Coordinates of C-alpha atoms and ligand atoms in Angstrom, one line a residue:
M1 CA -9.3 -30.8 9.2
G2 CA -6.9 -30.6 12.2
S3 CA -8.3 -30.7 15.7
N4 CA -6.9 -27.3 16.5
K5 CA -9.4 -24.7 17.5
L6 CA -8.4 -21.1 18.2
S7 CA -10.5 -18.4 19.6
C8 CA -10.1 -14.6 19.6
D9 CA -12.0 -11.4 19.9
L10 CA -11.1 -10.2 16.4
L11 CA -10.1 -12.0 13.3
I12 CA -8.7 -9.9 10.6
I13 CA -8.8 -11.3 7.1
G14 CA -6.1 -10.0 4.8
A15 CA -2.4 -9.2 4.9
G16 CA -2.3 -6.2 2.6
M17 CA -2.1 -2.6 3.7
A18 CA -5.6 -2.6 5.2
G19 CA -5.3 -6.0 7.0
N20 CA -1.9 -5.2 8.4
A21 CA -2.9 -1.7 9.5
A22 CA -6.1 -3.1 11.1
A23 CA -4.0 -5.7 13.0
L24 CA -1.7 -3.0 14.3
F25 CA -4.6 -0.7 15.4
A26 CA -6.4 -3.6 17.1
V27 CA -3.4 -4.8 19.2
E28 CA -2.7 -1.2 20.2
H29 CA -6.2 -1.2 21.7
G30 CA -5.4 -4.4 23.5
I31 CA -7.9 -6.4 21.4
D32 CA -7.0 -10.1 21.2
T33 CA -6.4 -10.4 17.5
I34 CA -5.7 -13.2 14.9
Q35 CA -4.7 -12.2 11.4
A36 CA -5.1 -14.6 8.4
G37 CA -4.0 -13.9 4.9
Q38 CA -1.4 -14.4 2.2
T39 CA 1.3 -12.0 1.1
S40 CA -0.5 -9.5 -0.9
E41 CA -0.4 -6.6 -3.3
I42 CA 1.7 -4.8 -0.8
G43 CA 4.7 -6.8 -1.8
F44 CA 4.4 -5.2 -5.3
A45 CA 3.7 -1.7 -4.1
S46 CA 5.8 1.4 -4.5
G47 CA 5.9 2.1 -0.8
L48 CA 4.5 5.6 -1.3
I49 CA 1.5 6.4 0.8
D50 CA -1.1 8.2 -1.3
L51 CA -3.9 10.0 0.5
L52 CA -5.7 11.6 -2.5
G53 CA -3.6 12.6 -5.4
V54 CA -6.2 13.3 -8.1
H55 CA -9.7 14.8 -8.1
P56 CA -11.8 15.0 -10.1
A57 CA -10.4 11.8 -11.6
A58 CA -12.2 12.3 -14.9
E59 CA -10.3 15.6 -15.3
G60 CA -7.0 14.1 -14.0
K61 CA -6.6 17.1 -11.8
V62 CA -3.5 16.7 -9.6
L63 CA -4.0 17.9 -6.0
H64 CA -1.5 19.9 -4.1
D65 CA -3.6 19.9 -1.0
P66 CA -5.1 16.4 -0.4
W67 CA -7.3 17.7 2.4
Q68 CA -9.0 20.3 0.2
G69 CA -9.4 17.5 -2.3
I70 CA -11.0 15.2 0.2
A71 CA -13.4 18.0 1.2
Q72 CA -14.4 18.4 -2.4
L73 CA -14.6 14.6 -3.0
R74 CA -17.0 14.2 -0.1
Q75 CA -19.3 16.7 -1.8
D76 CA -18.9 15.3 -5.3
E77 CA -19.0 11.6 -4.4
P78 CA -21.0 11.3 -1.1
L79 CA -20.8 7.5 -1.4
H80 CA -17.0 7.4 -1.5
P81 CA -15.5 5.8 1.6
Y82 CA -13.7 9.0 2.5
A83 CA -17.1 10.6 3.0
K84 CA -17.5 8.3 6.0
L85 CA -14.2 9.3 7.5
S86 CA -13.4 12.6 9.3
N87 CA -10.1 14.3 8.8
E88 CA -9.3 13.6 12.5
V89 CA -9.7 9.8 11.9
I90 CA -7.6 9.9 8.7
R91 CA -4.8 11.9 10.4
A92 CA -4.8 9.7 13.4
A93 CA -4.6 6.6 11.3
L94 CA -1.7 7.9 9.1
E95 CA 0.2 9.2 12.1
K96 CA 0.0 5.8 13.8
I97 CA 1.1 3.8 10.8
L98 CA 3.9 6.2 10.0
K99 CA 5.1 6.1 13.6
F100 CA 5.1 2.3 13.4
F101 CA 7.3 2.3 10.2
G102 CA 9.6 4.8 11.8
Q103 CA 10.0 2.8 15.0
N104 CA 10.8 -0.2 12.9
G105 CA 13.6 1.3 10.9
Y106 CA 11.8 2.8 7.9
P107 CA 10.9 6.4 8.6
Y108 CA 8.7 8.3 6.3
E109 CA 8.4 12.0 5.5
A110 CA 5.1 13.8 4.9
A111 CA 4.5 17.5 4.4
L112 CA 1.2 16.9 6.3
E113 CA -0.8 19.7 4.7
K114 CA 0.2 19.1 1.1
N115 CA 1.1 16.4 -1.3
T116 CA 4.7 15.8 -2.3
L117 CA 5.7 15.5 -5.9
I118 CA 7.9 12.5 -6.6
L119 CA 9.5 11.0 -9.6
T120 CA 8.3 7.7 -11.1
P121 CA 10.4 5.1 -12.9
T122 CA 9.2 6.5 -16.3
G123 CA 10.3 10.1 -15.5
T124 CA 6.8 11.4 -14.9
I125 CA 5.9 13.1 -11.6
K126 CA 3.3 11.8 -9.2
P127 CA 1.7 13.4 -6.2
T128 CA 1.8 11.4 -2.9
Y129 CA 1.3 12.0 0.8
A130 CA 4.1 10.3 2.6
V131 CA 7.4 9.1 1.1
P132 CA 10.0 6.7 2.6
H133 CA 13.0 8.4 4.0
T134 CA 15.1 7.0 1.2
M135 CA 13.1 9.0 -1.4
A136 CA 12.6 12.2 0.6
H137 CA 15.5 14.2 -0.8
G138 CA 14.3 13.5 -4.3
A139 CA 11.2 15.8 -3.8
R140 CA 13.5 18.6 -2.5
A141 CA 16.0 18.2 -5.3
L142 CA 13.3 18.1 -8.0
A143 CA 11.7 21.3 -6.5
A144 CA 15.0 23.1 -6.3
K145 CA 16.3 21.7 -9.6
T146 CA 19.5 20.8 -7.8
P147 CA 22.4 19.6 -10.1
C148 CA 22.0 15.9 -9.8
L149 CA 23.6 12.7 -11.0
L150 CA 21.2 9.8 -11.7
V151 CA 23.0 6.5 -11.4
D152 CA 21.6 3.7 -13.5
F153 CA 22.9 0.1 -13.5
K154 CA 23.7 -2.0 -16.5
R155 CA 21.0 -4.7 -17.2
L156 CA 18.7 -3.4 -14.5
R157 CA 15.2 -4.4 -15.6
G158 CA 12.6 -1.8 -16.2
F159 CA 14.7 1.2 -15.2
S160 CA 16.3 3.7 -17.6
G161 CA 18.2 6.7 -16.4
R162 CA 18.3 8.0 -19.9
Q163 CA 14.6 7.9 -20.3
I164 CA 14.0 9.6 -17.0
V165 CA 16.5 12.4 -17.8
L166 CA 14.9 12.8 -21.3
S167 CA 11.4 13.1 -19.9
L168 CA 12.6 15.7 -17.4
T169 CA 14.8 17.8 -19.6
A170 CA 12.6 20.9 -19.5
R171 CA 11.7 20.6 -15.8
W172 CA 15.1 19.6 -14.4
P173 CA 17.9 20.7 -16.8
N174 CA 20.6 19.9 -14.3
L175 CA 19.8 16.2 -14.1
R176 CA 22.2 13.9 -15.9
T177 CA 22.8 10.2 -15.8
T178 CA 25.5 7.6 -15.9
R179 CA 25.2 3.8 -16.2
L180 CA 27.5 1.7 -14.0
R181 CA 28.1 -2.0 -13.5
F182 CA 26.6 -3.3 -10.3
P183 CA 29.2 -5.0 -8.1
E184 CA 29.1 -8.8 -8.3
Q185 CA 26.7 -8.6 -11.2
P186 CA 25.6 -12.0 -12.4
E187 CA 24.9 -12.8 -16.1
G188 CA 21.5 -11.8 -17.4
E189 CA 19.0 -9.3 -16.1
L190 CA 19.4 -7.6 -12.8
Y191 CA 16.4 -7.4 -10.4
P192 CA 15.9 -4.8 -7.7
E193 CA 15.3 -7.3 -4.9
R194 CA 18.6 -9.0 -5.6
M195 CA 20.5 -5.7 -5.7
A196 CA 18.8 -4.5 -2.5
R197 CA 19.9 -7.6 -0.7
A198 CA 23.4 -7.2 -2.0
M199 CA 23.4 -3.6 -0.8
E200 CA 23.0 -4.9 2.8
S201 CA 26.7 -5.7 2.6
S202 CA 29.1 -2.9 3.5
E203 CA 31.6 -4.2 0.9
V204 CA 29.1 -3.8 -1.9
R205 CA 28.3 -0.3 -0.6
A206 CA 31.9 0.7 -0.6
Q207 CA 32.3 -0.5 -4.2
I208 CA 29.2 1.4 -5.3
I209 CA 30.5 4.6 -3.6
A210 CA 33.9 4.1 -5.3
A211 CA 32.2 3.6 -8.7
I212 CA 30.0 6.7 -8.4
K213 CA 32.6 9.1 -7.2
P214 CA 34.5 9.7 -10.4
H215 CA 31.2 10.7 -12.1
L216 CA 30.1 13.2 -9.4
G217 CA 31.4 16.4 -11.1
D218 CA 29.2 19.3 -10.0
A219 CA 26.3 17.1 -8.8
R220 CA 24.9 18.3 -5.5
A221 CA 22.7 15.2 -5.1
V222 CA 22.8 11.6 -6.3
A223 CA 19.8 9.5 -7.3
L224 CA 19.7 5.7 -7.4
P225 CA 17.0 3.3 -8.4
A226 CA 15.2 2.0 -5.2
V227 CA 17.7 -0.7 -4.2
M228 CA 19.1 0.7 -1.0
G229 CA 18.6 -2.4 1.0
V230 CA 15.7 -4.2 2.5
Y231 CA 16.2 -4.0 6.2
H232 CA 18.9 -1.4 7.0
T233 CA 17.9 1.5 4.8
V234 CA 18.8 4.2 7.4
Q235 CA 22.3 2.9 7.7
I236 CA 22.8 2.4 4.0
L237 CA 21.6 5.8 3.1
K238 CA 23.8 7.4 5.8
E239 CA 26.9 5.5 4.5
L240 CA 26.2 6.4 0.9
Q241 CA 25.7 10.1 1.8
Q242 CA 28.9 10.2 3.9
G243 CA 30.9 8.4 1.2
L244 CA 29.7 10.6 -1.6
G245 CA 29.5 13.9 0.3
V246 CA 26.0 14.8 -1.1
P247 CA 22.4 13.9 -0.3
V248 CA 21.3 10.6 -1.9
F249 CA 17.8 9.5 -2.8
E250 CA 16.0 6.7 -4.5
I251 CA 13.7 6.8 -7.5
P252 CA 11.0 4.0 -7.4
T253 CA 11.6 1.1 -9.8
M254 CA 9.0 -0.8 -11.8
L255 CA 7.1 -3.5 -10.0
P256 CA 7.6 -5.8 -8.2
A257 CA 9.6 -3.3 -6.2
V258 CA 11.7 -3.7 -3.1
T259 CA 9.9 -0.8 -1.5
G260 CA 6.8 -3.0 -1.1
L261 CA 8.9 -5.8 0.2
R262 CA 10.4 -3.6 2.9
L263 CA 6.9 -2.9 4.2
Q264 CA 5.9 -6.5 4.0
E265 CA 8.9 -7.5 6.0
I266 CA 8.2 -4.9 8.7
F267 CA 4.7 -6.1 9.1
E268 CA 5.7 -9.7 9.2
Q269 CA 8.4 -9.2 11.7
H270 CA 6.8 -6.7 14.0
L271 CA 3.1 -7.4 14.1
P272 CA 3.6 -10.7 15.9
A273 CA 5.9 -9.0 18.3
A274 CA 3.2 -6.4 19.0
G275 CA 0.8 -9.2 19.9
V276 CA -1.0 -10.2 16.7
R277 CA -1.4 -13.9 16.4
S278 CA -0.5 -14.5 12.8
L279 CA -1.8 -17.2 10.4
R280 CA 0.3 -16.0 7.5
Q281 CA 0.0 -17.7 4.1
Q282 CA -3.3 -19.2 5.2
R283 CA -6.7 -18.5 3.7
V284 CA -10.2 -18.3 5.2
L285 CA -11.9 -21.2 3.5
A286 CA -15.3 -20.9 5.0
A287 CA -17.2 -18.7 7.5
V288 CA -20.4 -19.5 9.5
R289 CA -22.1 -17.4 12.0
Q290 CA -22.9 -19.5 15.1
G291 CA -26.0 -19.4 17.2
D292 CA -24.3 -17.3 19.8
G293 CA -23.4 -14.7 17.2
R294 CA -19.7 -15.5 17.0
W295 CA -18.0 -16.4 13.7
A296 CA -16.7 -19.9 13.1
L297 CA -14.1 -19.6 10.4
T298 CA -12.2 -22.4 8.7
V299 CA -8.6 -21.2 8.1
G300 CA -5.9 -23.2 6.4
D301 CA -3.8 -24.1 3.3
E302 CA -3.1 -27.3 1.3
T303 CA -1.6 -29.0 4.3
G304 CA -4.7 -28.6 6.5
A305 CA -7.1 -26.3 8.3
Q306 CA -8.3 -25.3 11.7
Q307 CA -11.2 -23.5 13.1
V308 CA -11.1 -20.0 14.5
I309 CA -13.9 -18.7 16.6
A310 CA -14.1 -14.9 16.7
R311 CA -16.4 -12.3 18.2
A312 CA -15.9 -10.0 15.3
V313 CA -14.3 -10.0 11.8
V314 CA -12.7 -7.2 9.8
L315 CA -12.7 -8.2 6.2
C316 CA -9.7 -6.7 4.3
S317 CA -9.5 -9.2 1.5
G318 CA -8.9 -6.8 -1.4
R319 CA -10.2 -6.8 -4.9
F320 CA -9.7 -9.2 -7.8
F321 CA -5.9 -9.5 -7.5
G322 CA -6.1 -10.0 -3.7
K323 CA -9.0 -12.5 -4.3
G324 CA -11.5 -10.7 -2.1
L325 CA -13.7 -10.3 -5.2
H326 CA -14.2 -12.7 -8.0
A327 CA -15.6 -12.0 -11.4
D328 CA -17.2 -14.6 -13.6
R329 CA -20.2 -14.9 -16.1
Q330 CA -22.7 -14.6 -13.3
G331 CA -21.2 -11.3 -12.0
I332 CA -18.9 -10.1 -9.3
R333 CA -19.0 -11.9 -5.9
E334 CA -17.4 -11.5 -2.6
T335 CA -15.5 -14.7 -2.0
I336 CA -15.8 -15.5 1.7
F337 CA -19.2 -14.4 3.1
N338 CA -21.0 -14.1 -0.2
L339 CA -21.8 -10.5 0.7
P340 CA -23.8 -8.4 -1.8
V341 CA -21.4 -6.5 -4.2
V342 CA -22.2 -3.2 -5.7
Q343 CA -21.6 -3.7 -9.4
P344 CA -22.8 -2.6 -12.8
A345 CA -26.1 -4.2 -13.9
D346 CA -24.5 -6.5 -16.4
R347 CA -21.1 -7.6 -17.7
A348 CA -21.3 -5.4 -20.8
A349 CA -21.2 -2.3 -18.5
W350 CA -18.1 -3.4 -16.6
H351 CA -15.8 -1.6 -19.0
H352 CA -16.1 1.4 -21.3
K353 CA -15.2 0.7 -24.9
D354 CA -12.5 3.3 -24.7
L355 CA -9.7 1.8 -22.6
L356 CA -8.6 5.2 -21.5
H357 CA -12.0 6.6 -20.8
T358 CA -11.7 9.7 -18.6
G359 CA -14.4 8.5 -16.3
G360 CA -12.7 5.2 -15.5
H361 CA -14.2 1.8 -15.8
P362 CA -17.3 1.0 -13.7
I363 CA -15.9 -2.3 -12.6
N364 CA -13.1 -0.5 -10.7
R365 CA -15.8 1.0 -8.4
A366 CA -17.5 -2.3 -7.7
G367 CA -17.2 -3.6 -4.1
L368 CA -18.9 -3.6 -0.7
A369 CA -21.2 -0.9 0.4
V370 CA -20.8 -0.2 4.1
D371 CA -22.6 1.8 6.8
Q372 CA -21.1 4.6 8.9
Q373 CA -19.5 1.9 11.1
F374 CA -17.9 0.2 8.1
R375 CA -20.2 -2.9 8.2
P376 CA -21.3 -4.3 4.9
V377 CA -25.0 -3.5 4.0
D378 CA -27.3 -4.8 1.3
G379 CA -28.7 -3.0 -1.7
H380 CA -31.3 -1.3 0.5
G381 CA -28.7 -0.1 3.0
R382 CA -29.7 -2.8 5.5
L383 CA -27.0 -4.1 7.9
I384 CA -26.0 -7.7 7.2
H385 CA -24.1 -8.7 10.4
A386 CA -23.4 -6.4 13.4
N387 CA -20.0 -8.0 14.0
L388 CA -18.7 -8.1 10.4
F389 CA -16.7 -5.0 9.3
A390 CA -14.8 -4.3 6.0
A391 CA -11.9 -2.0 5.0
G392 CA -9.5 -1.4 2.2
S393 CA -9.7 -1.7 -1.5
I394 CA -12.7 -4.1 -1.3
L395 CA -14.9 -1.1 -0.5
A396 CA -17.2 0.2 -3.3
Y397 CA -17.5 3.6 -4.8
Q398 CA -13.8 4.3 -5.0
D399 CA -11.2 3.9 -7.8
W400 CA -7.9 4.0 -5.8
V401 CA -5.7 3.6 -8.9
R402 CA -7.1 6.7 -10.7
Q403 CA -7.8 8.7 -7.5
K404 CA -4.3 7.9 -6.1
C405 CA -5.7 7.0 -2.7
G406 CA -4.7 3.3 -2.3
S407 CA -2.8 3.1 0.9
G408 CA -4.3 6.2 2.6
L409 CA -7.8 4.8 2.1
A410 CA -6.8 1.3 3.2
I411 CA -5.1 2.6 6.4
A412 CA -7.9 5.1 7.3
S413 CA -10.8 2.7 6.7
A414 CA -8.9 0.0 8.7
Y415 CA -8.6 2.5 11.6
A416 CA -12.3 3.4 11.5
A417 CA -13.3 -0.2 11.3
V418 CA -11.2 -1.2 14.3
E419 CA -12.5 1.8 16.3
E420 CA -16.0 0.5 15.6
V421 CA -15.0 -3.1 16.6
K422 CA -13.7 -1.7 19.9
R423 CA -16.9 0.3 20.5
S424 CA -19.0 -2.8 19.6
F425 CA -17.2 -4.9 22.3
K426 CA -18.8 -2.7 24.9
F427 CA -22.1 -4.4 23.9
K428 CA -22.8 -8.0 23.7
V429 CA -22.2 -9.5 20.3
Ligands
FAD1 C1 1.2 -2.5 -8.2 C2 0.7 -1.7 -7.1 C3 1.2 -0.5 -6.8 C4 0.7 0.3 -5.8 N1 1.2 1.5 -5.6 C5 0.7 2.3 -4.6 C6 1.2 3.6 -4.4 O1 2.1 4.1 -5.1 N2 0.6 4.3 -3.4 C7 -0.4 3.9 -2.6 O2 -0.9 4.6 -1.7 N3 -0.9 2.6 -2.8 C8 -0.4 1.8 -3.8 N4 -0.9 0.6 -4.0 C9 -2.0 0.2 -3.2 C10 -1.8 -0.6 -2.0 O3 -0.7 -1.3 -2.0 C11 -3.0 -1.6 -1.7 O4 -3.3 -2.3 -2.8 C12 -4.2 -0.9 -1.3 O5 -3.8 -0.1 -0.3 C13 -5.3 -1.9 -0.9 O6 -4.9 -2.8 0.1 P1 -5.8 -3.9 0.7 O7 -5.1 -4.4 1.9 O8 -7.2 -3.4 0.8 O9 -5.9 -5.1 -0.4 P2 -4.8 -6.1 -0.9 O10 -3.4 -5.5 -0.8 O11 -5.3 -6.7 -2.2 O12 -4.8 -7.3 0.2 C14 -5.8 -8.3 0.3 C15 -5.4 -9.3 1.2 O13 -6.5 -10.2 1.5 C16 -6.0 -11.5 1.5 N5 -7.1 -12.4 1.2 C17 -8.0 -12.5 0.2 N6 -8.8 -13.5 0.3 C18 -8.5 -14.1 1.5 C19 -9.0 -15.3 2.2 N7 -10.0 -16.0 1.7 N8 -8.4 -15.6 3.3 C20 -7.4 -14.9 3.8 N9 -6.9 -13.8 3.2 C21 -7.4 -13.4 2.1 C22 -4.9 -11.5 0.4 O14 -4.1 -12.7 0.6 C23 -4.2 -10.2 0.8 O15 -3.4 -10.4 1.9 C24 -0.3 -0.2 -5.0 C25 -0.8 -1.5 -5.2 C26 -0.3 -2.2 -6.3 C27 -0.9 -3.6 -6.5

């Protein structure tokens, strides 16, 4: 181990949506914060911010009003993490994060009181709460059935304009598609990230505008797969709209999508500038609570490790993919602190026999139980450590994939946990 020793008030574990949001909220409070964690699921994500899209999940009931849905969810599932969060906290958290994205060149649109319906890469429609500005016009065009040209690109992997148009024939008869060659297209398959990086060039944009124009016809809007740049989406969208003379919008692509990459880049660039001390691409390898109550954490990678001493920790280490939880023959365990994990009694009960069981698989609701202050508790509801908090998808009693509440829950629980950290610092740890 290296001789380096860092100390801070708060260590945040995780660089997914929850960890990044927690880091932002903490530095906004002036809390001396270190963040450790590797690039996460966020790099794969759609960039949509879901609050609550479906409830009851077993009925697959799509929600138009997420707030009404959350009120009902709190009654139906009193252990769900949203039952520990007031609407004021959820709204404050979302407002802050959306403001952060907007200030850093990637504004979002949200209808605030209702969900927005958005197209998916397969031509289905999904409810979400906040959409990147690049997708915003899509919701309006879909609602108004605006005559629209969907531009597809030859050899773009996992995106088919024809399939989208076919799926939507009844709902959006004025949607038609054309398939063009992407400028400077290399041999083989085309990937969204490569296209998005190419779109950062004004020459490529001019070529795309010129290629689309002859196909416009009576279209009053143009849809593209989500490849409108990584860093300068505002400028790129503006130029395309000016060049084509109609509103332009993106449809999310299959994953890994450039939409997740955009968020990741914003966090990586702007959190350190806001004051977060970042130990990116490093993992917490061990954690010990010292005699004085502070945490001593070993943080590092293959090249070495250092010790971080922290007054408090917010654990946002995700689920199985993020590596916050690990499943093996013995059961499901939390990987850093060995915290108790709420889980089915035995492995046989992890999954239903029916893959598409309407109730969802019990393993997806496994995770950490927390108290009102978002601190992990044991099976009897007893607090484990007063200065250890948890947020994000590692929390138990939620199934974010089916409930369509991934980012919203991650952001709101991170906000609540950081508020509690701040409150706890008024007292001696
Ligand atoms: C494919 C996909 C699509 C999605 N689409 C949407 C969507 O459309 N809408 C929506 O709202 N949400 C979506 N999400 C959900 C969202 O991106 C997040 O997964 C969710 O919000 C949970 O985030 P998290 O930060 O809790 O966990 P994760 O994103 O899993 O992050 C966990 C973090 O913890 C770190 N970590 C784990 N162990 C350690 C350790 N020992 N030391 C240091 N760090 C550690 C990991 O490196 C990672 O950075 C999607 C996610 C995926 C994967």
